[in-house]
Amino acid sequence: MYVCSCFGITEDQVKQHAENGACTPRQIASACKAGTDCGGCVRRIQALLGRGACPRRELIEQHAPALARLDDAA
């Protein structure tokens, strides 16, 4: 099923980008442009992303400097 009609992005494509590390609608947009034209699909993208595991999100919720911690882990 299509999530973004403007760019022809499907649910499966959004899920694949999420599996590859995209944790937010903005990161999905960077990966495939979904959500960058009319914006009508942003809520659906948010729903697909849910509240799953995301290293950056977990660090932000802990009020830790996300970028510094990720660099240290690498």
XYZ file of C-alpha atoms in Angstrom, residues 1-11 14 32-37 41 45:
20
model
C 0.000 0.000 0.000
C 1.223 3.492 -0.826
C 2.091 5.800 2.046
C 3.285 8.755 -0.028
C 1.399 9.320 -3.264
C 3.569 12.287 -4.200
C 6.691 10.135 -4.536
C 5.168 6.651 -4.816
C 6.620 5.362 -1.531
C 5.071 2.205 -0.096
C 4.687 0.972 3.483
C 9.224 2.988 4.789
C 13.265 8.659 0.146
C 11.566 12.115 0.073
C 8.314 10.771 1.612
C 6.607 13.565 3.519
C 8.459 16.412 1.843
C 5.837 17.542 -0.690
C 1.686 11.103 4.744
C 4.910 7.452 8.562
